[in-house]
mmCIF file of N, CA and C in Angstrom:
data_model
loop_
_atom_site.group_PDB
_atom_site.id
_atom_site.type_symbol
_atom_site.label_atom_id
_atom_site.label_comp_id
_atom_site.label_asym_id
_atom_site.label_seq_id
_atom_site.Cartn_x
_atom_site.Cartn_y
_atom_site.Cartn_z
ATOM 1 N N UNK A 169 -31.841 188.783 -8.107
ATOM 2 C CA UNK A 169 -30.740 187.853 -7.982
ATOM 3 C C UNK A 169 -31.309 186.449 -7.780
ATOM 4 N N UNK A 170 -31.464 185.270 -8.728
ATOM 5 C CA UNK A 170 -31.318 184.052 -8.799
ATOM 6 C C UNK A 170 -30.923 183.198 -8.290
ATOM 7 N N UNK A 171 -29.668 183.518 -7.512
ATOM 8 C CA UNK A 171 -28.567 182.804 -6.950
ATOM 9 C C UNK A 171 -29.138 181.730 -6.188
ATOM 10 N N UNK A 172 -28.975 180.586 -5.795
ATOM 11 C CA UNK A 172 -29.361 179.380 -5.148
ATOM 12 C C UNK A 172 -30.796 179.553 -4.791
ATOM 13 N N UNK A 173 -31.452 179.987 -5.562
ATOM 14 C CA UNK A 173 -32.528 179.594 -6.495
ATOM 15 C C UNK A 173 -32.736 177.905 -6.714
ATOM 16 N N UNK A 174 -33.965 177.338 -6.330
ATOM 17 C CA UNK A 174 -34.010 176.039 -6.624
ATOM 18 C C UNK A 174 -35.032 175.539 -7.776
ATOM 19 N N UNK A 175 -34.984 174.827 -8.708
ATOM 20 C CA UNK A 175 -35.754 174.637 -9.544
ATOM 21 C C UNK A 175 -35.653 172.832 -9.009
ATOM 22 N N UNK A 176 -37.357 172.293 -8.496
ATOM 23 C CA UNK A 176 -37.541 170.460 -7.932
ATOM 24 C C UNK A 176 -38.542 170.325 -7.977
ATOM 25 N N UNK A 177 -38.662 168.720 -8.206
ATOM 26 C CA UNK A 177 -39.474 167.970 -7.713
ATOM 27 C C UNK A 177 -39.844 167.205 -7.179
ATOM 28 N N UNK A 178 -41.471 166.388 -6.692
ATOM 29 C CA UNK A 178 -41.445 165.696 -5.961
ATOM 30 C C UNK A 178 -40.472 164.156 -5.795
ATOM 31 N N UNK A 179 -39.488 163.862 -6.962
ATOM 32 C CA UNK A 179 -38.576 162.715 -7.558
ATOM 33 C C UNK A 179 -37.343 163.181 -6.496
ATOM 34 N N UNK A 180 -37.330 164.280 -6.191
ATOM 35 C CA UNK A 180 -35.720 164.644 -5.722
ATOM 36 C C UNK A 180 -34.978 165.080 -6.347
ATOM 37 N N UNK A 181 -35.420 165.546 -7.895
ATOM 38 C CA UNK A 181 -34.701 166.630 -8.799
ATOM 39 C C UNK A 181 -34.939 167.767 -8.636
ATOM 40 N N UNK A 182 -33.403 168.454 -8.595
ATOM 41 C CA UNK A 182 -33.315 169.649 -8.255
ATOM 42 C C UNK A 182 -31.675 170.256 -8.831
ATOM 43 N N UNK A 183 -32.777 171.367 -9.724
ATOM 44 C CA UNK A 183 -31.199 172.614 -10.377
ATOM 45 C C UNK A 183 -31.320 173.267 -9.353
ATOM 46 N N UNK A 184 -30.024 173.997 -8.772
ATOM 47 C CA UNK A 184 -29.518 174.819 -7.861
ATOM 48 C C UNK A 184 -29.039 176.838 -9.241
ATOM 49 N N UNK A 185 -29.968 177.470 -9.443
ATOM 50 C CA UNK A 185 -29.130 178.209 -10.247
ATOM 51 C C UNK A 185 -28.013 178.759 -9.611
ATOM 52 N N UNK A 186 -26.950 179.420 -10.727
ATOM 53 C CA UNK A 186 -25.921 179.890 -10.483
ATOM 54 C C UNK A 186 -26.407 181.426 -10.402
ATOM 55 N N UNK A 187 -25.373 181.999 -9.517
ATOM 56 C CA UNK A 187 -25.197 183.177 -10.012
ATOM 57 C C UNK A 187 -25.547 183.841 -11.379
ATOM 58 N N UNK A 188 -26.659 184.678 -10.918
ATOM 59 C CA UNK A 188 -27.192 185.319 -12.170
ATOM 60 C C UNK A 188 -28.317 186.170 -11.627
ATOM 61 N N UNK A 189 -28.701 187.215 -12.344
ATOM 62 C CA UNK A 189 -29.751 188.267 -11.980
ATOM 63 C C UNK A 189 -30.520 188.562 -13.262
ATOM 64 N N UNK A 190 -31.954 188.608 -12.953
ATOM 65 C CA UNK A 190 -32.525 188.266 -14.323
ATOM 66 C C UNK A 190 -33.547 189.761 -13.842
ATOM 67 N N UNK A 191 -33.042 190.651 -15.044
ATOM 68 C CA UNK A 191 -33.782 191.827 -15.445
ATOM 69 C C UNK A 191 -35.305 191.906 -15.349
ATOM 70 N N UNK A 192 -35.826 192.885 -15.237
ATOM 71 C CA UNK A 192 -37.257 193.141 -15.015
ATOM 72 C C UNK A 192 -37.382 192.955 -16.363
ATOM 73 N N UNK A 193 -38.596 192.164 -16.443
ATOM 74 C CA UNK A 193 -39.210 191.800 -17.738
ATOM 75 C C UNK A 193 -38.834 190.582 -18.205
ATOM 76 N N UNK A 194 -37.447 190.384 -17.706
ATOM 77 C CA UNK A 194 -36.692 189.107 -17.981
ATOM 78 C C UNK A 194 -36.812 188.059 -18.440
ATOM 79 N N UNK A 195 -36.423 187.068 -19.074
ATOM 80 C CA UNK A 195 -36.526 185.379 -18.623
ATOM 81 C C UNK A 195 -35.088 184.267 -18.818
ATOM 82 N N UNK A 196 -35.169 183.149 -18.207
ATOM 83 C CA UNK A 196 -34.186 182.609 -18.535
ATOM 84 C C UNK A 196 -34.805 181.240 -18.513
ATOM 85 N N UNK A 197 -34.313 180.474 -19.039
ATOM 86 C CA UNK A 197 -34.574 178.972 -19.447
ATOM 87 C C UNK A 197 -33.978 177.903 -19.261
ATOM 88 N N UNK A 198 -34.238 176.487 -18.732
ATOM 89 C CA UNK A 198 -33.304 175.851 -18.063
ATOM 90 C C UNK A 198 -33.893 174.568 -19.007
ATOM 91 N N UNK A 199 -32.255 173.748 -19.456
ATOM 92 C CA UNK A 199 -32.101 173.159 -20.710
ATOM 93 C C UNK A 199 -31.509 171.983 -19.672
ATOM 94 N N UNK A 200 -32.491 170.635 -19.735
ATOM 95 C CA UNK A 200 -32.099 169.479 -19.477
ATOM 96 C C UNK A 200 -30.791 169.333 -19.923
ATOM 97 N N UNK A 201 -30.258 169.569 -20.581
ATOM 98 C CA UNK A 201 -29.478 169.134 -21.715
ATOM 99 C C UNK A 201 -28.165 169.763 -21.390
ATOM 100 N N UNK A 202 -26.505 169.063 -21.644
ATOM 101 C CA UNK A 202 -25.603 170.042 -22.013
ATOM 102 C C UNK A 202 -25.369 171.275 -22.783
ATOM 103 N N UNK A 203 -24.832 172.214 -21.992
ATOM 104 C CA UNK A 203 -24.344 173.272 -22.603
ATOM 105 C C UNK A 203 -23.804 173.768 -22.063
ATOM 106 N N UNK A 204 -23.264 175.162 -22.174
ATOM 107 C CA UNK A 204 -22.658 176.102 -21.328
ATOM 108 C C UNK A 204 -23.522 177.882 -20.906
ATOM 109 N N UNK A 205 -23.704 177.622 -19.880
ATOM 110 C CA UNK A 205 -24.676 178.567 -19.453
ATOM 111 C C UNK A 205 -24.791 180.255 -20.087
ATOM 112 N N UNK A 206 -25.741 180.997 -19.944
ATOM 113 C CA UNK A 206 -25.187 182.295 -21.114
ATOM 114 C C UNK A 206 -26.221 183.169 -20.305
ATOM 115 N N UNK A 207 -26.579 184.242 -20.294
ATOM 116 C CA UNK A 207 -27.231 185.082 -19.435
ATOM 117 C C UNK A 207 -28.736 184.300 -19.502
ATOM 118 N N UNK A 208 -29.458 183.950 -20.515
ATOM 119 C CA UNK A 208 -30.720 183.533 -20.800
ATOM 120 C C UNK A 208 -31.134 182.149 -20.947
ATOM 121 N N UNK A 209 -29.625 181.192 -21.234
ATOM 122 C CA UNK A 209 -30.225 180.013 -21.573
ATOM 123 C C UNK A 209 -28.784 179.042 -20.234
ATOM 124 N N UNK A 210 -29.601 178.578 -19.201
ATOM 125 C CA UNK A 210 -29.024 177.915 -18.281
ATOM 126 C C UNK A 210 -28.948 176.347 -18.967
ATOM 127 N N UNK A 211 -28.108 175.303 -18.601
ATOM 128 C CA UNK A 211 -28.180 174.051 -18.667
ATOM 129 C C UNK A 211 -27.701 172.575 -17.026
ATOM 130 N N UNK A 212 -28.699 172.014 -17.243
ATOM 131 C CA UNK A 212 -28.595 171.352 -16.405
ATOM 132 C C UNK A 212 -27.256 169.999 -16.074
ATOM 133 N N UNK A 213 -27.060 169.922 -17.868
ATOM 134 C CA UNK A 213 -26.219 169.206 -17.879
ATOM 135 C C UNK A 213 -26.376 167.316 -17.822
ATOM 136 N N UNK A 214 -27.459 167.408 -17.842
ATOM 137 C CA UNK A 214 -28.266 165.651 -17.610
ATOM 138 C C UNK A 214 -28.381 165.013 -18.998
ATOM 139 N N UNK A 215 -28.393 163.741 -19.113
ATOM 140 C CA UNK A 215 -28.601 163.017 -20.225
ATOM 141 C C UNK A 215 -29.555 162.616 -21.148
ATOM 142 N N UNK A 216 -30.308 162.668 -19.879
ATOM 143 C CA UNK A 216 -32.171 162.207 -20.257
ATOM 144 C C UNK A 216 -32.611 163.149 -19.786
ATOM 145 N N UNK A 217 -34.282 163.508 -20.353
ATOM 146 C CA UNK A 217 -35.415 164.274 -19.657
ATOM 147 C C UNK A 217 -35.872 164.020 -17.840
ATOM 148 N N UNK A 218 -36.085 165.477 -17.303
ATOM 149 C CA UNK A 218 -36.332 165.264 -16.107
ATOM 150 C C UNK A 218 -37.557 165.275 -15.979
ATOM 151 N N UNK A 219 -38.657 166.069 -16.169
ATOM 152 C CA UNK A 219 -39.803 166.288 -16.158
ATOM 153 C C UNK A 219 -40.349 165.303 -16.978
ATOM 154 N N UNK A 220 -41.574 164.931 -16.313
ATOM 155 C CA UNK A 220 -42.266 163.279 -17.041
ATOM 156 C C UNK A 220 -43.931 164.294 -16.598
ATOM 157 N N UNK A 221 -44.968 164.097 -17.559
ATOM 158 C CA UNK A 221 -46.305 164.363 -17.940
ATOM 159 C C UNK A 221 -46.878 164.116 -16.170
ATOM 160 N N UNK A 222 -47.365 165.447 -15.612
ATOM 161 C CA UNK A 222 -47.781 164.635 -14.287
ATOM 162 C C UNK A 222 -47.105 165.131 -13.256
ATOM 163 N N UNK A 223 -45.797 165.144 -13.435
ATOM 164 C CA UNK A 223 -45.402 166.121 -12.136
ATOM 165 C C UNK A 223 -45.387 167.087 -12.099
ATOM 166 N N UNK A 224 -45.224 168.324 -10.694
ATOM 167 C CA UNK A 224 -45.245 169.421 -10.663
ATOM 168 C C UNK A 224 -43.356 169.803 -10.252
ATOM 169 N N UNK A 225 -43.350 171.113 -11.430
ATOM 170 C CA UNK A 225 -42.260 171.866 -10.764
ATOM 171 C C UNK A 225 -42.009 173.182 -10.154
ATOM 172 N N UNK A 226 -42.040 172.727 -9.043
ATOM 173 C CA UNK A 226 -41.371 174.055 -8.278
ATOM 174 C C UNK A 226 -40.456 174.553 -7.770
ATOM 175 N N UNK A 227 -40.519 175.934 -8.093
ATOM 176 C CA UNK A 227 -39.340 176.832 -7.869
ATOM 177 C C UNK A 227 -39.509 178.012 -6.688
ATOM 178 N N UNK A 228 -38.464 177.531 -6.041
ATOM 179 C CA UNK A 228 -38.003 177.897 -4.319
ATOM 180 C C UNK A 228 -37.048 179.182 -4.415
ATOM 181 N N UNK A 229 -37.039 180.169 -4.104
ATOM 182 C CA UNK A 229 -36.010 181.074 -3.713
ATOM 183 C C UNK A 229 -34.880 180.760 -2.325
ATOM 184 N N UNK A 230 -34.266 181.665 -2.509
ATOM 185 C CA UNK A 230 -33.002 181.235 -1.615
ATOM 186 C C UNK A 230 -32.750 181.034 -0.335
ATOM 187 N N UNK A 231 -34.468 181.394 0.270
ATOM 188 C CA UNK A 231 -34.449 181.275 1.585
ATOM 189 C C UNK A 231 -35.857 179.842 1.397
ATOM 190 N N UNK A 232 -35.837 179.446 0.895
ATOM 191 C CA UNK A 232 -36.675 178.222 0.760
ATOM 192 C C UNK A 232 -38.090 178.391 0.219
ATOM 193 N N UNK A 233 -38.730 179.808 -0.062
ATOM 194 C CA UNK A 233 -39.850 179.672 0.190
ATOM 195 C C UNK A 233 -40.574 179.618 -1.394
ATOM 196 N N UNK A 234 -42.010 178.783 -1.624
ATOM 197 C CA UNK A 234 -42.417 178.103 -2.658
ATOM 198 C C UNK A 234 -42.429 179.516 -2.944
ATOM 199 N N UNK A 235 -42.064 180.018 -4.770
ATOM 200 C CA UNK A 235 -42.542 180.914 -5.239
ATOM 201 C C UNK A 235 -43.714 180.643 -6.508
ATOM 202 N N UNK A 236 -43.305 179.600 -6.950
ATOM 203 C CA UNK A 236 -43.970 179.093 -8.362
ATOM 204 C C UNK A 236 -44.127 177.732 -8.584
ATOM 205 N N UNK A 237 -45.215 176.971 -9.163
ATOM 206 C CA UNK A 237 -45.093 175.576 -9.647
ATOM 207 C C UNK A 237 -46.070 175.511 -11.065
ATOM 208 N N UNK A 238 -45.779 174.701 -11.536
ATOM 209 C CA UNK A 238 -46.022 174.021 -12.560
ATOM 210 C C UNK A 238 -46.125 172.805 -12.733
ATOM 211 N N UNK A 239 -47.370 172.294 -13.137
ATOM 212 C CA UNK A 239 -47.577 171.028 -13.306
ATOM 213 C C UNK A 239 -47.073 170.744 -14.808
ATOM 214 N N UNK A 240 -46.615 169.383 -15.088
ATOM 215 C CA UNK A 240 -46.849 169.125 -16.535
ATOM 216 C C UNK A 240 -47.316 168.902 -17.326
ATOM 217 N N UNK A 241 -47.808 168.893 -18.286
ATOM 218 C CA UNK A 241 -49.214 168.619 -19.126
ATOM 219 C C UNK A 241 -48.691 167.495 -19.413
#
């Protein structure tokens, strides 16, 4: 379960996911961009790009704790 799930960075950007549970083996993908969310492809809904060459993103589970980051190439 995903649910308030945080996807941030050090800027103060931050997706909150919705409700959703992502299958073993799974993946889902999170789209700067408008759309309407679908089991696999989430959207953030923003105008411009969030991620800039250089920062790291990390992703927090629901009780806060770092699970994953990624820097950007």
């Amino acid at each position: 379960d995903l649910s308030n799930w945080q996807l941030r960075d050090e800027n103060g950007n931050l997706f909150l996911f919705p409700t959703i549970t992502l299958v073993k083996e799974g993946a889902v993908q999170i789209h700067t961009a408008a759309g309407t969310n679908t089991v696999v492809d989430l959207y953030w809904n923003m105008t411009a790009p969030i991620w800039k060459s250089g920062e790291t993103a990390s992703l927090y589970d629901a009780d806060g704790i770092l699970r994953a980051a990624y820097k950007v190439p």
